[in-house]
Amino acid sequence: LTMNKMVIQEDPKIYAAGETQYTMLRYGAMAAKWHEPPRDALDTMVLSQADLPSLDKVEQLDFMPFDPVVERTEGTVKEDNKSYRTTKGAPRVILKMIKDQKLVKQAEEDERELGERGIRCLAVAKSKSVDGDDWELLGLLTFLDPPRFDTKETIRRAGEYGVEVKMITGDHLLIAMETCRALDLGDRVPGKEQVV
């Protein structure tokens, strides 16, 4: 249904003083194998936008790849004689690692508002050390996975032939609802009454 090519938006949600979209992309890249080809669509998006030459003096000490259980990646790095960890992943996963509940509630509300506009989020966090659970939420990188140019017409034509099109997705419910709206798939979305 979509281009399967995620496009970074210029409106990140930033929660840590001094951070910017530029720095969050750098930390996101540190939570990937930035010297190797990207492993998935999110790594492709982050690594294509991050300032990779600025990471030449950063040493990756350890790396935890994405898997469906943890739903995030993590890199342990050494930069300017300081070692720390960075992570990127689904907001609901990263927010469980953050102790500041007021900030967590704000980020959840921001994710909800963005989702209502069809914008997806990637949470980025950084630790102060290489062990312990001292994670700081830096912010939410925002991105879109735009519909393919021919999807809406294909769905319309399928309907003319009596084919009922259903969408199955792992996206957040609000993203699914917005995608259905944009593609004229109707409003029968299981679970939508929980967010409306």
CSV table of C-alpha atoms in Angstrom, one decimal, residues 36-190:
chain,number,residue,atom,x,y,z
A,36,GLU,CA,27.9,-1.4,7.3
A,37,PRO,CA,25.0,-1.4,4.8
A,38,PRO,CA,21.7,-0.7,6.6
A,39,ARG,CA,19.9,-3.8,8.0
A,40,ASP,CA,16.3,-2.5,7.7
A,41,ALA,CA,14.1,0.4,6.6
A,42,LEU,CA,14.6,2.4,9.8
A,43,ASP,CA,18.4,2.0,9.7
A,44,THR,CA,18.3,3.0,6.0
A,45,MET,CA,16.3,6.1,6.9
A,46,VAL,CA,18.5,7.2,9.9
A,47,LEU,CA,21.8,6.4,8.2
A,48,SER,CA,20.9,8.2,5.0
A,49,GLN,CA,20.1,11.4,7.0
A,50,ALA,CA,22.8,11.3,9.8
A,51,ASP,CA,26.1,13.0,9.5
A,52,LEU,CA,28.2,9.8,9.2
A,53,PRO,CA,31.6,11.5,8.7
A,54,SER,CA,31.1,13.1,12.2
A,55,LEU,CA,31.2,9.5,13.6
A,56,ASP,CA,34.7,8.7,12.3
A,57,LYS,CA,36.1,9.3,15.8
A,58,VAL,CA,33.4,7.3,17.5
A,59,GLU,CA,34.2,3.7,18.5
A,60,GLN,CA,31.4,1.2,18.7
A,61,LEU,CA,32.2,-1.1,21.6
A,62,ASP,CA,29.0,-3.2,21.4
A,63,PHE,CA,25.9,-3.5,19.4
A,64,MET,CA,22.4,-5.1,20.0
A,65,PRO,CA,20.6,-5.6,16.7
A,66,PHE,CA,16.8,-5.2,16.3
A,67,ASP,CA,14.7,-8.3,17.0
A,68,PRO,CA,10.9,-8.6,17.3
A,69,VAL,CA,11.1,-9.2,21.0
A,70,VAL,CA,13.0,-6.1,22.2
A,71,GLU,CA,11.8,-3.9,19.2
A,72,ARG,CA,14.8,-1.6,19.5
A,73,THR,CA,18.5,-1.4,18.6
A,74,GLU,CA,21.3,-0.4,21.0
A,75,GLY,CA,24.9,0.7,20.5
A,76,THR,CA,27.6,1.1,23.2
A,77,VAL,CA,30.0,3.7,22.0
A,78,LYS,CA,33.1,5.6,23.1
A,79,GLU,CA,33.3,9.3,22.0
A,80,ASP,CA,35.8,11.9,23.4
A,81,ASN,CA,36.9,9.4,26.1
A,82,LYS,CA,33.4,8.9,27.3
A,83,SER,CA,31.5,5.7,27.0
A,84,TYR,CA,27.7,5.5,26.9
A,85,ARG,CA,24.8,3.7,25.2
A,86,THR,CA,22.3,4.9,22.6
A,87,THR,CA,19.1,3.3,21.5
A,88,LYS,CA,16.3,3.8,19.0
A,89,GLY,CA,13.0,2.1,18.6
A,90,ALA,CA,9.3,2.1,19.0
A,91,PRO,CA,8.2,4.9,21.4
A,92,ARG,CA,6.2,2.4,23.5
A,93,VAL,CA,9.3,0.3,24.0
A,94,ILE,CA,11.8,3.2,24.7
A,95,LEU,CA,9.3,5.0,27.0
A,96,LYS,CA,9.3,2.0,29.3
A,97,MET,CA,13.0,2.6,29.9
A,98,ILE,CA,12.4,6.3,31.0
A,99,LYS,CA,11.9,7.0,34.7
A,100,ASP,CA,10.4,10.6,34.4
A,101,GLN,CA,6.7,9.8,34.1
A,102,LYS,CA,5.7,13.4,33.3
A,103,LEU,CA,8.0,13.2,30.3
A,104,VAL,CA,6.7,9.8,29.3
A,105,LYS,CA,3.1,11.1,29.4
A,106,GLN,CA,4.1,14.1,27.2
A,107,ALA,CA,5.8,11.9,24.7
A,108,GLU,CA,2.8,9.6,24.6
A,109,GLU,CA,0.5,12.5,23.9
A,110,ASP,CA,2.9,13.8,21.2
A,111,GLU,CA,3.0,10.4,19.6
A,112,ARG,CA,-0.8,10.3,19.6
A,113,GLU,CA,-1.2,13.7,18.0
A,114,LEU,CA,1.4,12.9,15.4
A,115,GLY,CA,-0.3,9.6,14.7
A,116,GLU,CA,-3.6,11.3,14.1
A,117,ARG,CA,-1.8,13.1,11.2
A,118,GLY,CA,-0.4,9.9,9.8
A,119,ILE,CA,3.1,10.7,11.1
A,120,ARG,CA,5.1,7.9,12.7
A,121,CYS,CA,7.7,8.3,15.4
A,122,LEU,CA,11.1,6.7,16.3
A,123,ALA,CA,12.2,7.3,19.8
A,124,VAL,CA,15.9,8.0,20.5
A,125,ALA,CA,17.4,7.8,24.0
A,126,LYS,CA,20.9,8.0,25.5
A,127,SER,CA,22.4,6.7,28.7
A,128,LYS,CA,24.9,8.5,30.9
A,129,SER,CA,26.9,5.3,31.4
A,130,VAL,CA,27.5,1.9,29.8
A,131,ASP,CA,25.6,0.0,32.6
A,132,GLY,CA,22.6,0.8,34.7
A,133,ASP,CA,19.3,2.1,33.6
A,134,ASP,CA,20.0,5.8,33.5
A,135,TRP,CA,18.3,6.4,30.1
A,136,GLU,CA,17.4,9.9,29.0
A,137,LEU,CA,14.8,10.4,26.3
A,138,LEU,CA,16.2,12.7,23.7
A,139,GLY,CA,13.2,12.9,21.5
A,140,LEU,CA,11.0,11.5,18.8
A,141,LEU,CA,12.2,11.6,15.1
A,142,THR,CA,9.1,11.9,12.9
A,143,PHE,CA,8.7,10.2,9.5
A,144,LEU,CA,6.1,9.2,6.9
A,145,ASP,CA,5.7,6.1,4.8
A,146,PRO,CA,3.7,7.7,1.9
A,147,PRO,CA,1.1,5.7,0.0
A,148,ARG,CA,2.2,4.5,-3.4
A,149,PHE,CA,0.9,6.7,-6.2
A,150,ASP,CA,-1.4,4.0,-7.6
A,151,THR,CA,-2.7,2.5,-4.4
A,152,LYS,CA,-5.9,4.4,-4.1
A,153,GLU,CA,-6.9,3.8,-7.7
A,154,THR,CA,-6.0,0.1,-7.4
A,155,ILE,CA,-8.2,-0.3,-4.3
A,156,ARG,CA,-11.1,1.6,-6.1
A,157,ARG,CA,-10.9,-0.7,-9.1
A,158,ALA,CA,-10.7,-3.8,-6.9
A,159,GLY,CA,-13.9,-2.7,-5.3
A,160,GLU,CA,-15.6,-2.4,-8.7
A,161,TYR,CA,-14.8,-6.1,-9.2
A,162,GLY,CA,-16.3,-7.0,-5.9
A,163,VAL,CA,-13.0,-7.5,-4.1
A,164,GLU,CA,-13.1,-6.4,-0.5
A,165,VAL,CA,-9.7,-5.0,0.4
A,166,LYS,CA,-8.5,-5.3,4.0
A,167,MET,CA,-5.3,-3.9,5.4
A,168,ILE,CA,-3.2,-5.8,8.0
A,169,THR,CA,-0.5,-3.8,9.6
A,170,GLY,CA,1.7,-3.7,12.6
A,171,ASP,CA,1.5,0.1,12.7
A,172,HIS,CA,0.1,2.1,15.6
A,173,LEU,CA,-3.7,2.1,15.5
A,174,LEU,CA,-3.8,5.9,14.7
A,175,ILE,CA,-1.5,5.4,11.7
A,176,ALA,CA,-3.7,2.6,10.5
A,177,MET,CA,-6.8,4.8,10.8
A,178,GLU,CA,-5.1,7.7,8.9
A,179,THR,CA,-3.9,5.3,6.2
A,180,CYS,CA,-7.4,3.9,5.8
A,181,ARG,CA,-8.7,7.5,5.5
A,182,ALA,CA,-6.1,8.5,2.9
A,183,LEU,CA,-6.8,5.4,0.8
A,184,ASP,CA,-10.6,5.4,1.1
A,185,LEU,CA,-10.5,2.0,2.8
A,186,GLY,CA,-13.4,2.9,5.1
A,187,ASP,CA,-13.5,3.4,8.8
A,188,ARG,CA,-14.0,-0.2,10.0
A,189,VAL,CA,-10.8,-0.5,12.1
A,190,PRO,CA,-10.9,-2.9,15.0
